[in-house]
Tab-separated table of C-alpha atoms in Angstrom:
chain	number	residue	atom	x	y	z
A	1073	UNK	CA	-3.165	-16.393	36.219
A	1074	UNK	CA	-0.546	-15.364	38.690
A	1075	UNK	CA	1.597	-13.422	36.221
A	1076	UNK	CA	1.287	-9.958	34.777
A	1077	UNK	CA	1.999	-9.812	31.059
A	1078	UNK	CA	3.426	-6.739	29.280
A	1079	UNK	CA	2.325	-5.713	25.801
A	1080	UNK	CA	5.075	-3.746	24.075
A	1081	UNK	CA	5.175	-1.900	20.770
A	1082	UNK	CA	6.268	-4.530	18.224
A	1083	UNK	CA	9.193	-4.289	15.840
A	1084	UNK	CA	8.198	-5.171	12.284
A	1085	UNK	CA	11.264	-5.021	10.058
A	1086	UNK	CA	14.832	-3.877	10.464
A	1087	UNK	CA	14.111	-0.213	9.757
A	1088	UNK	CA	11.223	0.228	12.187
A	1089	UNK	CA	12.171	2.366	15.206
A	1090	UNK	CA	8.769	3.707	16.292
A	1091	UNK	CA	5.059	3.303	15.696
A	1092	UNK	CA	1.777	5.100	16.258
A	1093	UNK	CA	-1.090	3.536	18.189
A	1094	UNK	CA	-4.086	4.191	15.941
A	1095	UNK	CA	-6.949	2.142	17.382
A	1096	UNK	CA	-7.542	0.142	20.558
A	1097	UNK	CA	-9.995	-2.691	19.914
A	1098	UNK	CA	-10.402	-3.451	23.639
A	1099	UNK	CA	-11.019	-1.202	26.637
A	1100	UNK	CA	-9.536	-1.530	30.104
A	1101	UNK	CA	-11.316	-4.334	31.913
A	1102	UNK	CA	-12.272	-6.223	28.734
A	1103	UNK	CA	-11.553	-9.933	28.630
A	1104	UNK	CA	-10.796	-11.447	25.238
A	1105	UNK	CA	-9.809	-14.750	23.753
A	1106	UNK	CA	-6.888	-15.889	21.645
A	1107	UNK	CA	-6.700	-14.348	18.171
A	1108	UNK	CA	-8.601	-11.161	19.001
A	1109	UNK	CA	-7.117	-7.918	17.654
A	1110	UNK	CA	-5.876	-5.865	20.606
A	1111	UNK	CA	-4.548	-2.722	18.923
A	1112	UNK	CA	-3.655	-1.335	15.489
A	1113	UNK	CA	-0.148	0.087	15.123
A	1114	UNK	CA	0.864	2.292	12.201
A	1115	UNK	CA	4.484	2.349	11.097
A	1116	UNK	CA	5.950	4.568	8.425
A	1117	UNK	CA	4.761	2.059	5.814
A	1118	UNK	CA	1.990	-0.226	7.072
A	1119	UNK	CA	-0.793	-0.678	9.607
A	1120	UNK	CA	-0.779	-4.013	11.422
A	1121	UNK	CA	-2.914	-5.392	14.214
A	1122	UNK	CA	-1.334	-6.824	17.369
A	1123	UNK	CA	-3.312	-9.950	18.189
A	1124	UNK	CA	-3.629	-11.824	21.476
A	1125	UNK	CA	-1.877	-15.168	21.371
A	1126	UNK	CA	-3.809	-16.309	24.458
A	1127	UNK	CA	-6.867	-15.021	26.274
A	1128	UNK	CA	-6.681	-12.558	29.133
A	1129	UNK	CA	-7.947	-9.324	30.683
A	1130	UNK	CA	-6.687	-5.908	29.624
A	1131	UNK	CA	-5.865	-4.100	32.863
A	1132	UNK	CA	-4.064	-0.972	31.660
A	1133	UNK	CA	-3.744	1.008	28.409
A	1134	UNK	CA	-0.591	3.101	28.703
A	1135	UNK	CA	-0.366	4.687	25.245
A	1136	UNK	CA	-3.466	6.504	23.942
A	1137	UNK	CA	-4.606	6.497	20.323
A	1138	UNK	CA	-2.639	8.896	18.157
A	1139	UNK	CA	0.560	8.779	20.229
A	1140	UNK	CA	3.864	7.724	18.652
A	1141	UNK	CA	6.349	5.797	20.797
A	1142	UNK	CA	9.622	3.879	20.250
A	1143	UNK	CA	9.708	0.147	19.585
A	1144	UNK	CA	9.707	-1.827	22.854
A	1145	UNK	CA	7.661	0.742	24.791
A	1146	UNK	CA	5.175	-0.739	27.242
A	1147	UNK	CA	1.777	0.101	25.727
A	1148	UNK	CA	-0.543	-2.129	27.768
A	1149	UNK	CA	-0.681	-4.689	30.583
A	1150	UNK	CA	-2.644	-7.945	30.746
A	1151	UNK	CA	-3.392	-9.481	34.146
A	1152	UNK	CA	-6.026	-11.590	35.870
A	1153	UNK	CA	-8.767	-9.569	37.627
A	1154	UNK	CA	-7.740	-11.248	40.887
A	1155	UNK	CA	-4.436	-9.365	40.863
A	1156	UNK	CA	-4.917	-6.083	42.710
A	1157	UNK	CA	-4.324	-2.690	41.149
A	1158	UNK	CA	-1.334	-1.953	43.389
A	1159	UNK	CA	0.564	-4.952	42.001
A	1160	UNK	CA	-0.187	-3.857	38.458
A	1161	UNK	CA	1.073	-0.327	39.172
A	1162	UNK	CA	4.279	-1.688	40.710
A	1163	UNK	CA	4.829	-3.859	37.644
A	1164	UNK	CA	4.381	-0.844	35.353
A	1165	UNK	CA	6.753	1.361	37.349
A	1166	UNK	CA	9.445	-1.357	37.444
A	1167	UNK	CA	9.123	-2.364	33.788
A	1168	UNK	CA	12.272	-2.029	31.699
A	1169	UNK	CA	11.665	-1.288	27.989
A	1170	UNK	CA	12.663	-3.972	25.530
A	1171	UNK	CA	16.034	-3.431	23.860
A	1172	UNK	CA	15.014	-3.106	20.223
A	1173	UNK	CA	18.461	-2.225	18.879
A	1174	UNK	CA	19.176	-5.748	17.633
A	1175	UNK	CA	18.163	-7.181	14.270
A	1176	UNK	CA	14.898	-9.020	14.781
A	1177	UNK	CA	14.165	-12.537	13.599
A	1178	UNK	CA	11.347	-14.929	14.278
A	1179	UNK	CA	13.392	-16.620	16.968
A	1180	UNK	CA	14.663	-13.488	18.689
A	1181	UNK	CA	11.991	-10.813	18.147
A	1182	UNK	CA	10.723	-9.119	21.309
A	1183	UNK	CA	7.424	-10.330	22.654
A	1184	UNK	CA	4.569	-8.104	21.569
A	1185	UNK	CA	1.514	-10.106	22.552
A	1186	UNK	CA	0.027	-11.591	25.703
A	1187	UNK	CA	2.039	-14.707	26.576
A	1188	UNK	CA	1.077	-15.642	30.107
A	1189	UNK	CA	-2.704	-15.498	29.990
A	1190	UNK	CA	-4.656	-18.724	30.667
A	1191	UNK	CA	-6.098	-20.874	27.916
A	1192	UNK	CA	-9.520	-19.635	26.831
A	1193	UNK	CA	-12.457	-21.478	28.314
A	1194	UNK	CA	-14.607	-21.143	25.201
A	1195	UNK	CA	-13.863	-21.480	21.509
A	1196	UNK	CA	-13.431	-18.149	19.715
A	1197	UNK	CA	-16.133	-16.852	17.431
A	1198	UNK	CA	-15.597	-18.012	13.829
A	1199	UNK	CA	-15.000	-14.461	12.580
A	1200	UNK	CA	-12.050	-14.112	14.957
A	1201	UNK	CA	-10.188	-16.802	13.040
A	1202	UNK	CA	-10.759	-15.159	9.668
A	1203	UNK	CA	-7.678	-13.599	8.084
A	1204	UNK	CA	-8.545	-9.961	7.412
A	1205	UNK	CA	-6.841	-6.579	7.225
A	1206	UNK	CA	-7.443	-4.110	10.071
A	1207	UNK	CA	-9.460	-1.878	7.728
A	1208	UNK	CA	-11.602	-4.838	6.701
A	1209	UNK	CA	-12.299	-5.701	10.342
A	1210	UNK	CA	-13.316	-2.129	11.113
A	1211	UNK	CA	-15.529	-1.985	8.027
A	1212	UNK	CA	-17.171	-5.273	8.993
A	1213	UNK	CA	-17.834	-4.043	12.515
A	1214	UNK	CA	-19.265	-0.742	11.266
A	1215	UNK	CA	-21.440	-2.403	8.650
A	1216	UNK	CA	-22.577	-5.363	10.758
A	1217	UNK	CA	-20.939	-7.857	8.377
A	1218	UNK	CA	-19.938	-11.325	9.642
A	1219	UNK	CA	-16.374	-11.857	8.437
A	1220	UNK	CA	-16.842	-15.629	8.603
A	1221	UNK	CA	-19.156	-15.385	5.598
A	1222	UNK	CA	-16.973	-13.091	3.492
A	1223	UNK	CA	-14.827	-14.528	0.726
A	1224	UNK	CA	-11.374	-12.970	0.797
A	1225	UNK	CA	-9.724	-11.752	-2.398
A	1226	UNK	CA	-6.320	-10.929	-0.907
A	1227	UNK	CA	-3.186	-13.032	-0.722
A	1228	UNK	CA	-3.872	-16.291	1.114
A	1229	UNK	CA	-7.629	-15.527	0.885
A	1230	UNK	CA	-7.257	-12.630	3.315
A	1231	UNK	CA	-10.413	-10.511	3.534
A	1232	UNK	CA	-9.903	-6.984	2.186
A	1233	UNK	CA	-11.990	-3.852	2.732
A	1234	UNK	CA	-13.546	-4.165	-0.737
A	1235	UNK	CA	-14.669	-7.710	0.074
A	1236	UNK	CA	-16.539	-6.404	3.118
A	1237	UNK	CA	-18.106	-3.648	1.017
A	1238	UNK	CA	-19.446	-6.140	-1.487
A	1239	UNK	CA	-20.744	-8.400	1.266
A	1240	UNK	CA	-22.455	-5.415	2.886
A	1241	UNK	CA	-24.014	-4.511	-0.449
A	1242	UNK	CA	-25.455	-8.014	-0.682
A	1243	UNK	CA	-24.037	-11.427	-1.495
A	1244	UNK	CA	-20.640	-12.509	-2.710
A	1245	UNK	CA	-18.111	-9.990	-3.912
A	1246	UNK	CA	-18.177	-9.503	-7.704
A	1247	UNK	CA	-15.031	-8.527	-9.535
A	1248	UNK	CA	-14.473	-4.794	-10.178
A	1249	UNK	CA	-15.415	-5.400	-13.815
A	1250	UNK	CA	-18.672	-7.137	-12.828
A	1251	UNK	CA	-19.450	-4.390	-10.322
A	1252	UNK	CA	-19.015	-1.694	-12.956
A	1253	UNK	CA	-21.255	-3.655	-15.333
A	1254	UNK	CA	-23.948	-4.038	-12.664
A	1255	UNK	CA	-23.763	-0.394	-11.656
A	1256	UNK	CA	-23.938	0.752	-15.276
A	1257	UNK	CA	-27.553	-0.365	-15.507
A	1258	UNK	CA	-28.752	1.454	-12.378
A	1259	UNK	CA	-30.472	4.850	-12.465
A	1260	UNK	CA	-27.699	6.958	-10.902
A	1261	UNK	CA	-25.787	10.133	-11.633
A	1262	UNK	CA	-22.423	9.663	-13.388
A	1263	UNK	CA	-20.467	10.983	-10.398
A	1264	UNK	CA	-22.422	8.713	-8.024
A	1265	UNK	CA	-21.673	5.707	-10.235
A	1266	UNK	CA	-17.966	6.604	-10.410
A	1267	UNK	CA	-17.755	6.949	-6.622
A	1268	UNK	CA	-19.585	3.632	-6.148
A	1269	UNK	CA	-17.215	1.803	-8.502
A	1270	UNK	CA	-14.163	3.246	-6.734
A	1271	UNK	CA	-15.388	2.379	-3.221
A	1272	UNK	CA	-16.879	-1.005	-4.064
A	1273	UNK	CA	-20.545	-0.129	-3.456
A	1274	UNK	CA	-23.252	-1.992	-5.382
A	1275	UNK	CA	-25.977	0.404	-6.530
A	1276	UNK	CA	-28.590	-2.258	-7.218
A	1277	UNK	CA	-31.407	-2.029	-4.667
A	1278	UNK	CA	-30.279	1.345	-3.317
A	1279	UNK	CA	-32.996	3.978	-2.834
A	1280	UNK	CA	-32.272	7.183	-4.686
A	1281	UNK	CA	-33.154	10.610	-3.350
A	1282	UNK	CA	-32.424	12.547	-6.517
A	1283	UNK	CA	-34.796	13.702	-9.227
A	1284	UNK	CA	-37.026	10.843	-10.450
A	1285	UNK	CA	-35.493	8.636	-7.721
A	1286	UNK	CA	-32.050	8.818	-9.281
A	1287	UNK	CA	-29.237	7.731	-6.948
A	1288	UNK	CA	-27.117	10.736	-6.064
A	1289	UNK	CA	-23.545	11.074	-4.894
A	1290	UNK	CA	-24.906	11.854	-1.418
A	1291	UNK	CA	-26.790	8.513	-1.394
A	1292	UNK	CA	-23.663	6.532	-2.258
A	1293	UNK	CA	-21.495	8.439	0.193
A	1294	UNK	CA	-24.004	7.767	2.982
A	1295	UNK	CA	-23.944	4.047	2.117
A	1296	UNK	CA	-20.131	4.031	2.158
A	1297	UNK	CA	-20.103	5.753	5.548
A	1298	UNK	CA	-22.605	3.242	6.955
A	1299	UNK	CA	-20.389	0.389	5.748
A	1300	UNK	CA	-17.274	1.979	7.275
A	1301	UNK	CA	-15.639	2.327	3.867
A	1302	UNK	CA	-15.394	6.087	3.648
A	1303	UNK	CA	-15.449	9.123	5.922
A	1304	UNK	CA	-16.641	12.529	4.878
A	1305	UNK	CA	-13.809	15.104	4.801
A	1306	UNK	CA	-14.140	17.846	7.368
A	1307	UNK	CA	-15.454	21.057	5.787
A	1308	UNK	CA	-12.819	23.641	5.078
A	1309	UNK	CA	-13.657	26.827	6.982
A	1310	UNK	CA	-13.347	30.161	5.277
A	1311	UNK	CA	-12.122	31.848	8.437
A	1312	UNK	CA	-13.055	35.341	9.482
A	1313	UNK	CA	-13.919	37.933	6.862
A	1314	UNK	CA	-10.969	40.214	6.240
A	1315	UNK	CA	-10.232	43.103	3.953
A	1316	UNK	CA	-9.324	42.192	0.385
A	1317	UNK	CA	-5.706	43.202	0.964
A	1318	UNK	CA	-5.400	41.350	4.286
A	1319	UNK	CA	-3.472	38.117	4.813
A	1320	UNK	CA	-5.025	34.709	4.222
A	1321	UNK	CA	-6.367	32.943	7.314
A	1322	UNK	CA	-4.168	30.030	8.319
A	1323	UNK	CA	-5.689	26.807	9.603
A	1324	UNK	CA	-4.230	24.752	12.412
A	1325	UNK	CA	-1.009	22.941	11.569
A	1326	UNK	CA	-1.566	19.244	11.001
A	1327	UNK	CA	1.358	17.120	12.254
A	1328	UNK	CA	2.923	14.672	9.834
A	1329	UNK	CA	1.698	11.085	10.090
A	1330	UNK	CA	4.266	8.348	10.659
A	1331	UNK	CA	4.244	7.517	6.944
A	1332	UNK	CA	4.605	11.132	5.869
A	1333	UNK	CA	7.487	11.675	8.338
A	1334	UNK	CA	9.253	8.700	6.808
A	1335	UNK	CA	8.715	10.090	3.297
A	1336	UNK	CA	10.017	13.510	4.357
A	1337	UNK	CA	13.106	12.024	5.985
A	1338	UNK	CA	13.979	9.601	3.179
A	1339	UNK	CA	13.417	11.938	0.232
A	1340	UNK	CA	15.108	14.921	1.865
A	1341	UNK	CA	18.163	12.792	2.556
A	1342	UNK	CA	18.043	11.412	-0.991
A	1343	UNK	CA	18.007	14.828	-2.681
A	1344	UNK	CA	20.624	16.276	-0.334
A	1345	UNK	CA	23.116	13.413	-0.402
A	1346	UNK	CA	22.675	11.576	-3.709
A	1347	UNK	CA	24.072	13.135	-6.924
A	1348	UNK	CA	21.029	12.626	-9.168
A	1349	UNK	CA	21.226	12.865	-12.938
A	1350	UNK	CA	18.386	12.345	-15.400
A	1351	UNK	CA	18.162	10.702	-18.824
A	1352	UNK	CA	14.979	10.604	-20.925
A	1353	UNK	CA	13.912	8.566	-23.960
A	1354	UNK	CA	10.703	8.533	-26.015
A	1355	UNK	CA	9.242	5.072	-26.649
A	1356	UNK	CA	6.646	4.095	-29.269
A	1357	UNK	CA	3.780	2.113	-27.719
A	1358	UNK	CA	1.418	1.044	-30.535
A	1359	UNK	CA	2.787	-2.492	-30.891
A	1360	UNK	CA	2.617	-3.043	-27.140
A	1361	UNK	CA	-0.945	-1.710	-26.947
A	1362	UNK	CA	-2.029	-4.048	-29.742
A	1363	UNK	CA	-0.375	-7.026	-28.067
A	1364	UNK	CA	-1.926	-6.156	-24.712
A	1365	UNK	CA	-5.379	-5.959	-26.288
A	1366	UNK	CA	-4.911	-9.363	-27.912
A	1367	UNK	CA	-3.679	-11.001	-24.703
A	1368	UNK	CA	-6.586	-9.667	-22.671
A	1369	UNK	CA	-9.181	-10.543	-25.329
A	1370	UNK	CA	-7.863	-14.105	-25.506
A	1371	UNK	CA	-7.675	-14.592	-21.752
A	1372	UNK	CA	-9.927	-16.908	-19.780
A	1373	UNK	CA	-12.838	-15.385	-17.907
A	1374	UNK	CA	-11.658	-14.285	-14.484
A	1375	UNK	CA	-7.981	-14.133	-15.492
A	1376	UNK	CA	-6.087	-11.041	-14.399
A	1377	UNK	CA	-6.057	-8.338	-17.079
A	1378	UNK	CA	-2.559	-7.296	-18.115
A	1379	UNK	CA	-1.978	-3.551	-17.796
A	1380	UNK	CA	0.560	-1.328	-19.489
A	1381	UNK	CA	2.298	-1.071	-16.122
A	1382	UNK	CA	2.688	-4.870	-16.042
A	1383	UNK	CA	4.479	-4.725	-19.403
A	1384	UNK	CA	6.694	-1.930	-18.051
A	1385	UNK	CA	7.563	-3.989	-14.959
A	1386	UNK	CA	8.559	-6.943	-17.142
A	1387	UNK	CA	10.606	-4.719	-19.448
A	1388	UNK	CA	12.420	-3.154	-16.492
A	1389	UNK	CA	13.201	-6.595	-15.082
A	1390	UNK	CA	14.745	-7.789	-18.347
A	1391	UNK	CA	16.634	-4.516	-18.861
A	1392	UNK	CA	18.072	-4.761	-15.352
A	1393	UNK	CA	19.247	-8.308	-16.047
A	1394	UNK	CA	20.948	-7.027	-19.208
A	1395	UNK	CA	22.534	-4.105	-17.307
A	1396	UNK	CA	23.284	-5.315	-13.758
A	1397	UNK	CA	25.226	-2.129	-12.999
A	1398	UNK	CA	21.854	-0.388	-12.596
A	1399	UNK	CA	20.431	-3.142	-10.364
A	1400	UNK	CA	22.457	-2.187	-7.282
A	1401	UNK	CA	22.303	-0.618	-3.839
A	1402	UNK	CA	24.649	2.248	-2.976
A	1403	UNK	CA	25.942	3.243	0.455
A	1404	UNK	CA	28.726	5.527	1.635
A	1405	UNK	CA	31.132	2.591	1.614
A	1406	UNK	CA	30.354	0.842	-1.650
A	1407	UNK	CA	27.998	-0.814	-4.114
A	1408	UNK	CA	26.062	-4.080	-3.668
A	1409	UNK	CA	24.836	-5.934	-6.760
A	1410	UNK	CA	21.947	-8.427	-6.948
A	1411	UNK	CA	21.363	-11.594	-8.937
A	1412	UNK	CA	17.747	-10.771	-9.815
A	1413	UNK	CA	15.444	-7.793	-10.255
A	1414	UNK	CA	13.052	-7.164	-7.345
A	1415	UNK	CA	11.175	-4.060	-8.496
A	1416	UNK	CA	9.368	-1.684	-6.143
A	1417	UNK	CA	6.279	-0.200	-7.775
A	1418	UNK	CA	5.094	3.166	-6.520
A	1419	UNK	CA	1.450	3.158	-5.342
A	1420	UNK	CA	-0.311	6.368	-4.322
A	1421	UNK	CA	-2.526	5.998	-1.238
A	1422	UNK	CA	-4.396	8.554	0.853
A	1423	UNK	CA	-1.534	8.857	3.333
A	1424	UNK	CA	1.243	9.289	0.777
A	1425	UNK	CA	3.304	6.993	-1.422
A	1426	UNK	CA	4.163	3.370	-0.733
A	1427	UNK	CA	6.355	0.986	-2.739
A	1428	UNK	CA	5.544	-2.731	-2.439
A	1429	UNK	CA	8.076	-4.991	-4.098
A	1430	UNK	CA	7.452	-7.343	-7.031
A	1431	UNK	CA	9.903	-10.255	-6.757
A	1432	UNK	CA	12.008	-11.799	-9.543
A	1433	UNK	CA	10.184	-9.858	-12.260
A	1434	UNK	CA	12.349	-10.867	-15.215
A	1435	UNK	CA	11.571	-14.569	-14.813
A	1436	UNK	CA	7.791	-14.318	-14.437
A	1437	UNK	CA	4.994	-14.331	-16.983
A	1438	UNK	CA	2.860	-11.285	-17.700
A	1439	UNK	CA	-0.332	-12.754	-16.223
A	1440	UNK	CA	1.523	-13.727	-13.048
A	1441	UNK	CA	2.925	-10.200	-12.821
A	1442	UNK	CA	-0.560	-8.763	-13.442
A	1443	UNK	CA	-2.156	-10.800	-10.652
A	1444	UNK	CA	0.615	-9.970	-8.178
A	1445	UNK	CA	0.707	-6.257	-9.012
A	1446	UNK	CA	-3.077	-5.995	-8.589
A	1447	UNK	CA	-2.878	-7.767	-5.222
A	1448	UNK	CA	-0.012	-5.570	-3.996
A	1449	UNK	CA	-1.719	-2.345	-5.100
A	1450	UNK	CA	-5.006	-3.364	-3.467
A	1451	UNK	CA	-3.348	-4.282	-0.187
A	1452	UNK	CA	-1.306	-1.066	-0.279
A	1453	UNK	CA	-4.506	1.006	-0.490
A	1454	UNK	CA	-6.112	-1.182	2.200
A	1455	UNK	CA	-3.042	-0.718	4.442
A	1456	UNK	CA	-2.791	-4.494	4.426
A	1457	UNK	CA	0.830	-4.898	3.332
A	1458	UNK	CA	3.278	-6.780	5.513
A	1459	UNK	CA	6.845	-5.779	6.272
A	1460	UNK	CA	8.066	-8.485	3.869
A	1461	UNK	CA	6.089	-6.894	1.028
A	1462	UNK	CA	8.216	-3.756	1.371
A	1463	UNK	CA	11.679	-5.260	1.840
A	1464	UNK	CA	14.565	-5.488	-0.532
A	1465	UNK	CA	13.592	-3.643	-3.707
A	1466	UNK	CA	16.547	-3.245	-6.082
A	1467	UNK	CA	14.910	-0.704	-8.446
A	1468	UNK	CA	11.715	1.377	-8.527
A	1469	UNK	CA	9.132	2.055	-11.237
A	1470	UNK	CA	6.919	5.133	-10.836
A	1471	UNK	CA	4.183	5.494	-13.456
A	1472	UNK	CA	2.055	8.673	-13.467
A	1473	UNK	CA	0.747	8.187	-16.986
A	1474	UNK	CA	-2.797	7.529	-15.774
A	1475	UNK	CA	-2.862	11.090	-14.370
A	1476	UNK	CA	-2.068	12.708	-17.711
A	1477	UNK	CA	1.511	13.589	-16.755
A	1478	UNK	CA	3.809	13.836	-19.781
A	1479	UNK	CA	7.184	13.568	-18.040
A	1480	UNK	CA	8.669	14.006	-14.569
A	1481	UNK	CA	11.888	13.482	-12.610
A	1482	UNK	CA	11.518	11.014	-9.735
A	1483	UNK	CA	13.615	11.047	-6.555
A	1484	UNK	CA	15.744	7.945	-5.999
A	1485	UNK	CA	14.577	5.595	-3.252
A	1486	UNK	CA	17.784	4.877	-1.273
A	1487	UNK	CA	19.756	2.666	-1.145
A	1488	UNK	CA	18.669	1.880	-4.703
A	1489	UNK	CA	20.718	3.409	-7.491
A	1490	UNK	CA	17.920	4.297	-9.900
A	1491	UNK	CA	14.202	4.887	-10.417
A	1492	UNK	CA	12.259	5.024	-13.689
A	1493	UNK	CA	9.573	7.716	-14.102
A	1494	UNK	CA	7.010	7.043	-16.841
A	1495	UNK	CA	4.566	9.578	-18.263
A	1496	UNK	CA	1.310	9.161	-20.141
A	1497	UNK	CA	0.837	8.298	-23.816
A	1498	UNK	CA	0.483	10.982	-26.496
A	1499	UNK	CA	0.093	10.999	-30.264
A	1500	UNK	CA	2.983	12.409	-32.285
A	1501	UNK	CA	3.766	12.626	-36.019
A	1502	UNK	CA	6.489	10.361	-37.376
A	1503	UNK	CA	7.839	9.597	-40.838
A	1504	UNK	CA	6.579	6.135	-41.746
A	1505	UNK	CA	7.631	4.622	-45.086
A	1506	UNK	CA	8.193	8.052	-46.545
A	1507	UNK	CA	4.889	9.446	-45.344
A	1508	UNK	CA	3.769	11.238	-42.215
A	1509	UNK	CA	1.774	9.181	-39.754
A	1510	UNK	CA	0.886	9.351	-36.086
A	1511	UNK	CA	2.212	7.036	-33.379
A	1512	UNK	CA	1.608	6.652	-29.646
A	1513	UNK	CA	4.604	7.745	-27.574
A	1514	UNK	CA	5.536	7.796	-23.888
A	1515	UNK	CA	8.513	9.465	-22.205
A	1516	UNK	CA	10.555	7.480	-19.693
A	1517	UNK	CA	13.085	9.257	-17.462
A	1518	UNK	CA	15.734	7.402	-15.491
A	1519	UNK	CA	16.938	9.112	-12.316
A	1520	UNK	CA	20.311	7.588	-11.458
A	1521	UNK	CA	22.878	7.861	-8.663
A	1522	UNK	CA	26.057	9.133	-10.317
A	1523	UNK	CA	28.192	7.535	-7.600
A	1524	UNK	CA	27.410	4.106	-9.075
A	1525	UNK	CA	25.821	4.643	-12.499
A	1526	UNK	CA	27.562	6.528	-15.294
A	1527	UNK	CA	25.769	8.345	-18.085
A	1528	UNK	CA	26.670	5.743	-20.695
A	1529	UNK	CA	25.296	2.937	-18.501
A	1530	UNK	CA	22.038	4.830	-18.014
A	1531	UNK	CA	21.758	5.420	-21.777
A	1532	UNK	CA	22.395	1.740	-22.548
A	1533	UNK	CA	19.766	0.671	-20.005
A	1534	UNK	CA	17.176	2.981	-21.577
A	1535	UNK	CA	18.069	1.804	-25.084
A	1536	UNK	CA	17.440	-1.794	-24.051
A	1537	UNK	CA	14.214	-0.812	-22.334
A	1538	UNK	CA	13.004	0.973	-25.473
A	1539	UNK	CA	13.825	-2.022	-27.684
A	1540	UNK	CA	11.935	-4.388	-25.380
A	1541	UNK	CA	8.837	-2.184	-25.302
A	1542	UNK	CA	8.814	-1.421	-29.027
A	1543	UNK	CA	9.198	-5.157	-29.828
A	1544	UNK	CA	6.874	-6.412	-27.083
A	1545	UNK	CA	6.846	-10.096	-28.076
A	1546	UNK	CA	10.189	-10.197	-26.262
A	1547	UNK	CA	8.182	-9.596	-23.057
A	1548	UNK	CA	5.867	-12.588	-23.518
A	1549	UNK	CA	6.980	-15.666	-21.634
């Protein structure tokens, strides 16, 4: 190789302006083949790995882990070992950053991977060709798991972190339901079993250190750490002893992550610039719960279970089709309407909140919605979403019912015009055929942008939504 090849910070999506280097997979002087992950880059929404398109030698790392730089910044240099260090340094000093101000496309996106390295002399290891998320690759490396033998459960059979966990625990990856059933029969403490089910650890065959060899939480946490699936939180120090009336000891300020900075920026701007108003309705849920139970009981083994949230997504999609004035984007210059409902669903992850988009919801069946929503939520928690998964939502659904929240007011996700906040179910008395009975009720609150959505439109949307949910056969297609 007679050329020196720059590696610049990639641009994934129109809104990306910077990224944080989170993990270098190679060190200076390492030679790697095509398809090897070079570095993980965290944006405000996702973590993606920059892969080598051709083999080469990493000569310089210019951006250390943890540093945030603009798109197009030179982060590394690939060059043949025969090229002397002086030539590499001259190349670095003369390098002009890529102009990332244009709208990227597949034909015009800036180069982000090694292009001028020679063809590899040996075939890559099988695991290097396996599609896997960055977290799955790190978990496999930490747990000594060969990715080539792991069956992927993600979109396009991509290997997820949970797949690696199950492979590390022994054999093929059972479904979450099968894992819970297997773990239920193992001698373990309830909190250890709950942690194992949440992290994807199989308890069978694990040696317990608790009383009468019971598996403890510590045992499961140690197994998760060994598999690279969990890290123990740093202990919170009490600080120096002070008088009872003295001030509390402050810890060191933790800088916002790229994702949290994006959340801060977007939601601050939303509350400061968008005239929010809120409308709430109570919706009876018993008929929907009965229908959901029947659908899931009648489903084939292995079919995706339909959740309440899947019904809510479908209902929102149909309500948006009936009231297109709510299915819009709003800017300072006007309103843009859409011909279908692409609904962003809020997913809580350890780094904050992320909203992958479910496409064309109104025209899809409940089982299809269930499978897609499960896949999107899993990949969101695995940090395995792509930029396309986050583009173009026309409306957002935020459901906190599973946390016991009764009602809340959500902040609009600009440029969308509305977001629906759903609370948890509760039992309330109602008059039924002249007698008092109890029904299951949820509260749904629509936050709307008053620049585009009037109060009457919001009320009509919620009325349609309530009718669809209370007569749920309308949602079955």
